[in-house]
XYZ file of C-alpha atoms in Angstrom:
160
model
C 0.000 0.000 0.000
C 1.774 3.450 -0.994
C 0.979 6.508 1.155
C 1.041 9.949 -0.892
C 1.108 13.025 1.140
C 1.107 16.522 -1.253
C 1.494 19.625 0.592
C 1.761 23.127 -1.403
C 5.214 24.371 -1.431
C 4.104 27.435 0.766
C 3.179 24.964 3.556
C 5.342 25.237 6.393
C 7.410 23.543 7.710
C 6.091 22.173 10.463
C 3.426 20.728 8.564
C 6.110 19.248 6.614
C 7.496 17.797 9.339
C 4.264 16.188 10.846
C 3.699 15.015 6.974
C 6.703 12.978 6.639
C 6.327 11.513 10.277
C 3.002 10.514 9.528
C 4.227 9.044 6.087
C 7.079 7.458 8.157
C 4.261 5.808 10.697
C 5.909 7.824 14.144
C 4.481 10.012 15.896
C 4.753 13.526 16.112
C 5.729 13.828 19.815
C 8.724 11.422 18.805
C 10.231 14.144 16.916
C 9.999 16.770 19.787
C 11.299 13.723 22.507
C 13.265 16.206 24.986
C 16.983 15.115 24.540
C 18.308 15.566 28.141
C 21.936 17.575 27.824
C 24.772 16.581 28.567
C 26.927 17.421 31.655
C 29.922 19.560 30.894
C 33.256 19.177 32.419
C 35.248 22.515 32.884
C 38.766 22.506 33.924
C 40.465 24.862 36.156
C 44.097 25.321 34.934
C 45.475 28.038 37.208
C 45.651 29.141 40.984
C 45.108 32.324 40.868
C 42.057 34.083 42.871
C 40.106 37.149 42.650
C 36.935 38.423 44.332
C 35.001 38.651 41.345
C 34.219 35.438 38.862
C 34.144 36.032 35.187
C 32.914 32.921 33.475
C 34.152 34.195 30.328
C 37.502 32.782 31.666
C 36.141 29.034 31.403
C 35.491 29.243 27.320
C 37.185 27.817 24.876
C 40.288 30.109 23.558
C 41.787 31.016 26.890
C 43.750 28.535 28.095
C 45.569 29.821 31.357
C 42.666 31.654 32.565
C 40.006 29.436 34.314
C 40.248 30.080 38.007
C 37.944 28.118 40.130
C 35.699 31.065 40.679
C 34.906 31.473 37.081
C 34.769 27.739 37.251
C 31.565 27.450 39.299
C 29.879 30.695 37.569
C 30.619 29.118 34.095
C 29.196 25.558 35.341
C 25.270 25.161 34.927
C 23.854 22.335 37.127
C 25.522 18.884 37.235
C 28.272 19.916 35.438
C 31.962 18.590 37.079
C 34.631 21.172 37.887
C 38.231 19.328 37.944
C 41.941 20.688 37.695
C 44.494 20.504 35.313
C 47.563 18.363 36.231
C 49.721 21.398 36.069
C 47.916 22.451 39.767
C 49.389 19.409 41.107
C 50.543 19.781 44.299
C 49.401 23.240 44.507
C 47.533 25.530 46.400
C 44.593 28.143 45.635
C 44.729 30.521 48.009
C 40.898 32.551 47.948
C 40.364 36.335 48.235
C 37.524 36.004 49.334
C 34.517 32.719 50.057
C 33.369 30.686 47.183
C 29.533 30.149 47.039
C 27.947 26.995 45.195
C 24.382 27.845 44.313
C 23.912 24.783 41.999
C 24.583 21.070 41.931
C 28.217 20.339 41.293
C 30.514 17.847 41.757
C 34.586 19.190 42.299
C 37.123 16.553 42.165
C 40.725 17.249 42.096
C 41.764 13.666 41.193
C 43.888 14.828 37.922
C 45.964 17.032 40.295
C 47.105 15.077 43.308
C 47.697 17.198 46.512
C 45.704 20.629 45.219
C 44.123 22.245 48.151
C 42.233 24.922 48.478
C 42.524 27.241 51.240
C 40.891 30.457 52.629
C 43.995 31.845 53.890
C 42.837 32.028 57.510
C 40.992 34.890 56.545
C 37.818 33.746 54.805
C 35.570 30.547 54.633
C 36.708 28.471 51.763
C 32.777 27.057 50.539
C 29.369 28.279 51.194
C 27.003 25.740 49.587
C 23.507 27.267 49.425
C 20.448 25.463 50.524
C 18.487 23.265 48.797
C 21.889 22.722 46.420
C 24.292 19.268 46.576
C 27.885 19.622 46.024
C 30.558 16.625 45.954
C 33.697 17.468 47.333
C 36.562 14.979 45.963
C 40.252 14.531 45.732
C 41.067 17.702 47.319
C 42.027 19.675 50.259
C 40.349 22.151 52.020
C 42.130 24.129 54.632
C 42.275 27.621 56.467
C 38.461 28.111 56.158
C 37.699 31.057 58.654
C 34.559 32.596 59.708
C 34.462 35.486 62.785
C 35.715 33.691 65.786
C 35.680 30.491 64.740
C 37.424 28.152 61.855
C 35.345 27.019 59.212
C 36.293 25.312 55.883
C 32.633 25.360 54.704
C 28.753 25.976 55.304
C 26.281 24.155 54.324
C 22.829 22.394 54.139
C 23.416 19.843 51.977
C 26.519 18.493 50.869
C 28.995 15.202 50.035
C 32.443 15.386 50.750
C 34.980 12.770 49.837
């Protein structure tokens, strides 16, 4: 059995679309099936600091620029921050308290014995309610907060 479909050339083309589905036998939600995206990974490849993040740094086409704090403003949710091997070893040293205000996972396992520290002076994470974080492969160290140490604060969060 042959199936013709004819549709004026001025018919758009959405009903094209739905015309050739139907022709094909599938549906027409099948062609607007939500494809979930994927996770990104961004890399941090220097240990510098500032106060202010500029995600800009974390694109493609700057190389040495991706602090951590552009890091977690570039991420969206569920993306994974890591660290280039080149940070081995080292330490990022904060100007002022990183805040996590979406679901991320940080691992440091490509650069053995990073930490990050808040210099005694500030509190290293602040992980904002109702948001999970993963802490991995990495040191955190010299959190401080008034009178009293703190590496990070939090509702909800996984270290490892």
């Amino acid at each position: 059995m042959k199936h013709r479909i004819s549709l004026a050339r001025s018919a758009s083309p959405l009903k094209r679309a739905t015309a050739l589905l139907t022709l094909l036998g599938l549906p027409l939600a099948l062609a607007f099936a939500a494809v979930p995206a994927s996770a990104a990974t961004i890399t941090v490849n220097t240990n510098s600091d500032a106060t202010l993040a500029v995600a800009a740094n974390c694109v493609v086409g700057n190389p040495d620029t991706c602090r951590l704090r552009d890091a977690i403003a570039a991420a969206a949710s569920g993306d994974t921050i890591n660290f280039a091997a080149a940070l081995t070893g080292s330490t990022i040293t904060l100007a002022g308290t990183l805040t996590v205000n979406k679901n991320l996972t940080i691992d440091g396992a490509d650069a053995p014995g990073l930490a990050v520290s808040g210099n005694n002076s500030v509190r290293v994470f602040t992980v904002s309610a109702g948001t999970t974080a993963e802490f991995a492969n990495f040191t955190i160290k010299g959190g401080f907060k008034a009178a009293w140490a703190a590496a990070f604060t939090t509702t909800q969060a996984r270290s490892s």
